[in-house]
Amino acid sequence: MISYIEMLSFIVIVCTRPNDTDMRDAIRQTWANPHFSKAVHIFAAYRWIVANYPGKFVLKVDSDVVLHLDKVIPLLKQPHERYMLCHIHKKVQPIRDVDSLCPSRSTVQKFSRYIPESSYHERYLPDYCNGPTYLISPAALAALIEVAWRHKIFEVEDAFFTGVLARSANVQLVKEPGFWNRPVSRRITGLYFSSSLSSTRRN
């Protein structure tokens, strides 16, 4: 008899935000954490997956993303290769001055993009995956965890995991056209985007 674990193709991690709790069940409000800990939470989740399900792909997804799961399945290939599928950011400078960010942003939002020189001193960030959605191969995730101890974590989790750690672990970033980096109206369902894998969902 095949267990549900053996049938599992990949694991999805959905990252939520404290100010989204009014859109979810009341019980989930107890999970919201206003402190700067998203990167630490994701790291804990990745370590747990490597320890318990080392052969599974991981699809990291933010809570405001529209996703076609049926289009993800064909991408689950070459689990022993170190790679990530995503929309790739290139030549991005780390934000050192939070006051330079949009005044309408809250303090928490501003510091969520802040990268102190004590954590990362280079002028440009390594190429990294767009944070709302990316797919990690099993070999890549294991490699990230293996090198994580060499680096000081910072709160811009996409740049840290898919940029700094990926470069250190020789993980290849592969551009996947289906991962969009553009907003989508809430009035339009995910079924509309027949050629895409995901897109950020906004009002």
Coordinates of C-alpha atoms in Angstrom, one line a residue:
M1 CA 0.0 0.0 0.0
I2 CA 1.4 3.4 -1.0
S3 CA 1.3 6.0 1.8
Y4 CA 0.4 9.6 1.2
I5 CA 4.0 10.6 1.9
E6 CA 5.2 8.5 -1.0
M7 CA 2.6 10.1 -3.2
L8 CA 3.6 13.6 -2.3
S9 CA 5.3 15.4 -5.2
F10 CA 6.3 18.7 -3.6
I11 CA 5.8 20.8 -0.5
V12 CA 4.3 24.3 -0.6
I13 CA 5.3 26.9 1.9
V14 CA 2.8 29.8 2.0
C15 CA 4.2 33.0 3.7
T16 CA 1.6 35.2 5.4
R17 CA 1.7 38.7 6.8
P18 CA 0.3 39.9 10.2
N19 CA -1.9 42.5 8.5
D20 CA -3.6 39.8 6.4
T21 CA -5.3 38.2 9.4
D22 CA -8.6 39.9 8.9
M23 CA -8.9 37.9 5.7
R24 CA -8.4 34.5 7.4
D25 CA -10.0 32.5 10.1
A26 CA -9.8 33.8 13.6
I27 CA -7.7 30.9 14.8
R28 CA -4.9 31.9 12.4
Q29 CA -4.6 35.3 14.0
T30 CA -2.7 33.6 16.8
W31 CA 0.1 32.7 14.3
A32 CA 0.8 36.3 13.2
N33 CA 4.1 37.6 14.4
P34 CA 4.8 41.4 14.0
H35 CA 8.5 41.0 14.7
F36 CA 11.2 40.8 12.0
S37 CA 11.3 37.1 11.9
K38 CA 10.1 36.0 8.5
A39 CA 13.5 34.9 7.3
V40 CA 14.1 32.9 10.5
H41 CA 10.7 31.2 10.1
I42 CA 11.4 30.3 6.5
F43 CA 14.9 28.9 7.5
A44 CA 13.2 26.8 10.2
A45 CA 10.8 25.4 7.7
Y46 CA 13.5 24.6 5.2
R47 CA 15.6 22.8 7.8
W48 CA 12.5 20.8 8.8
I49 CA 11.9 19.8 5.2
V50 CA 15.5 18.7 4.6
A51 CA 15.4 16.6 7.8
N52 CA 12.0 15.0 7.2
Y53 CA 11.4 15.0 3.5
P54 CA 14.8 15.4 1.8
G55 CA 13.7 14.2 -1.6
K56 CA 10.8 16.7 -2.1
F57 CA 10.7 19.8 -4.2
V58 CA 9.7 23.0 -2.3
L59 CA 7.4 25.7 -3.7
K60 CA 7.7 28.8 -1.7
V61 CA 4.6 31.0 -2.1
D62 CA 3.4 34.3 -0.5
S63 CA -0.2 34.5 0.6
D64 CA -1.2 37.1 -2.1
V65 CA -0.1 34.9 -5.0
V66 CA -2.4 33.4 -7.6
L67 CA -1.0 29.9 -8.5
H68 CA -1.7 27.2 -11.1
L69 CA -0.6 24.0 -9.3
D70 CA -1.3 21.9 -12.3
K71 CA 1.4 23.8 -14.2
V72 CA 3.9 23.2 -11.4
I73 CA 3.9 19.4 -11.7
P74 CA 5.7 19.2 -15.1
L75 CA 8.5 21.3 -13.7
L76 CA 9.5 18.7 -11.0
K77 CA 12.5 17.3 -12.8
Q78 CA 16.1 16.5 -12.0
P79 CA 15.8 16.4 -8.2
H80 CA 19.5 15.7 -7.8
E81 CA 20.5 18.9 -9.6
R82 CA 21.0 22.1 -7.7
Y83 CA 18.6 24.7 -9.2
M84 CA 15.7 27.1 -8.5
L85 CA 13.0 28.1 -11.0
C86 CA 11.8 31.7 -10.6
H87 CA 11.7 35.2 -12.0
I88 CA 15.2 36.6 -11.4
H89 CA 16.3 40.0 -10.1
K90 CA 19.7 41.2 -11.3
K91 CA 22.0 44.0 -10.2
V92 CA 20.0 45.1 -7.2
Q93 CA 21.6 47.3 -4.6
P94 CA 20.8 46.6 -1.0
I95 CA 18.8 49.2 0.9
R96 CA 20.9 50.8 3.6
D97 CA 18.8 53.9 4.4
V98 CA 15.2 53.0 5.3
D99 CA 14.2 56.7 5.2
S100 CA 14.7 56.6 1.5
L101 CA 11.8 54.3 1.1
C102 CA 8.2 55.3 0.3
P103 CA 6.9 57.5 3.2
S104 CA 3.6 55.7 3.2
R105 CA 5.2 52.4 4.2
S106 CA 5.1 51.4 7.8
T107 CA 8.2 51.0 9.9
V108 CA 7.9 47.3 9.8
Q109 CA 7.5 47.4 6.0
K110 CA 10.6 49.6 5.6
F111 CA 12.8 47.5 7.8
S112 CA 11.7 44.3 6.0
R113 CA 13.7 45.5 3.0
Y114 CA 16.7 46.8 5.1
I115 CA 20.1 45.0 4.8
P116 CA 22.8 46.3 7.2
E117 CA 26.4 46.3 6.0
S118 CA 27.2 44.1 9.0
S119 CA 25.2 41.3 7.4
Y120 CA 26.1 42.0 3.7
H121 CA 28.7 44.5 2.7
E122 CA 28.9 44.1 -1.1
R123 CA 27.6 46.9 -3.3
Y124 CA 25.2 44.7 -5.2
L125 CA 23.2 41.7 -4.2
P126 CA 23.8 38.4 -6.0
D127 CA 21.1 37.6 -8.6
Y128 CA 18.2 36.3 -6.7
C129 CA 14.6 35.0 -7.1
N130 CA 11.6 37.2 -6.9
G131 CA 10.3 36.4 -3.4
P132 CA 6.5 35.8 -3.9
T133 CA 7.0 32.5 -5.8
Y134 CA 10.0 30.2 -6.5
L135 CA 10.6 26.4 -6.8
I136 CA 13.6 24.7 -5.1
S137 CA 14.9 21.3 -6.1
P138 CA 15.7 18.9 -3.2
A139 CA 19.4 19.0 -3.9
A140 CA 19.4 22.8 -3.9
L141 CA 17.6 23.1 -0.6
A142 CA 20.0 20.7 1.1
A143 CA 22.9 22.7 -0.3
L144 CA 21.4 25.9 1.1
I145 CA 21.0 24.5 4.6
E146 CA 24.6 23.1 4.4
V147 CA 26.1 26.6 3.8
A148 CA 23.7 28.7 5.9
W149 CA 26.0 28.7 9.0
R150 CA 28.6 30.6 7.1
H151 CA 26.4 33.7 6.6
K152 CA 24.6 36.2 8.8
I153 CA 20.9 36.1 8.1
F154 CA 19.1 39.3 7.2
E155 CA 15.4 40.0 6.8
V156 CA 15.2 40.3 3.0
E157 CA 14.6 36.5 2.8
D158 CA 14.4 36.1 -1.0
A159 CA 17.8 37.9 -1.4
F160 CA 19.3 35.9 1.5
F161 CA 18.1 32.4 0.6
T162 CA 18.0 32.5 -3.2
G163 CA 20.9 35.0 -3.6
V164 CA 23.5 34.9 -0.9
L165 CA 23.1 31.2 0.1
A166 CA 22.4 30.1 -3.5
R167 CA 25.6 31.7 -4.7
S168 CA 27.6 30.2 -1.8
A169 CA 26.1 26.7 -2.5
N170 CA 26.6 26.8 -6.3
V171 CA 22.8 26.7 -6.9
Q172 CA 21.8 27.7 -10.4
L173 CA 18.9 30.2 -10.8
V174 CA 16.8 29.3 -13.8
K175 CA 14.4 31.8 -15.3
E176 CA 10.9 30.3 -15.5
P177 CA 8.7 32.5 -17.8
G178 CA 5.6 31.3 -16.0
F179 CA 6.5 33.0 -12.8
W180 CA 5.3 36.6 -13.2
N181 CA 6.5 39.7 -11.4
R182 CA 3.4 41.8 -11.9
P183 CA 0.2 42.6 -10.0
V184 CA -3.1 41.0 -10.7
S185 CA -6.5 42.4 -9.8
R186 CA -8.5 40.5 -7.2
R187 CA -11.4 40.7 -9.6
I188 CA -9.7 38.3 -11.9
T189 CA -9.4 34.6 -11.0
G190 CA -6.2 32.6 -11.4
L191 CA -8.0 30.5 -14.1
Y192 CA -7.7 33.5 -16.5
F193 CA -3.9 33.2 -16.7
S194 CA -3.7 30.0 -18.7
S195 CA -0.1 30.6 -19.8
S196 CA 1.3 31.5 -16.3
L197 CA 2.3 29.6 -13.2
S198 CA 1.8 32.4 -10.7
S199 CA 1.3 36.1 -10.3
T200 CA 1.2 38.5 -7.3
R201 CA -2.4 39.2 -6.3
R202 CA -3.2 42.8 -5.4
N203 CA -6.3 45.1 -5.1

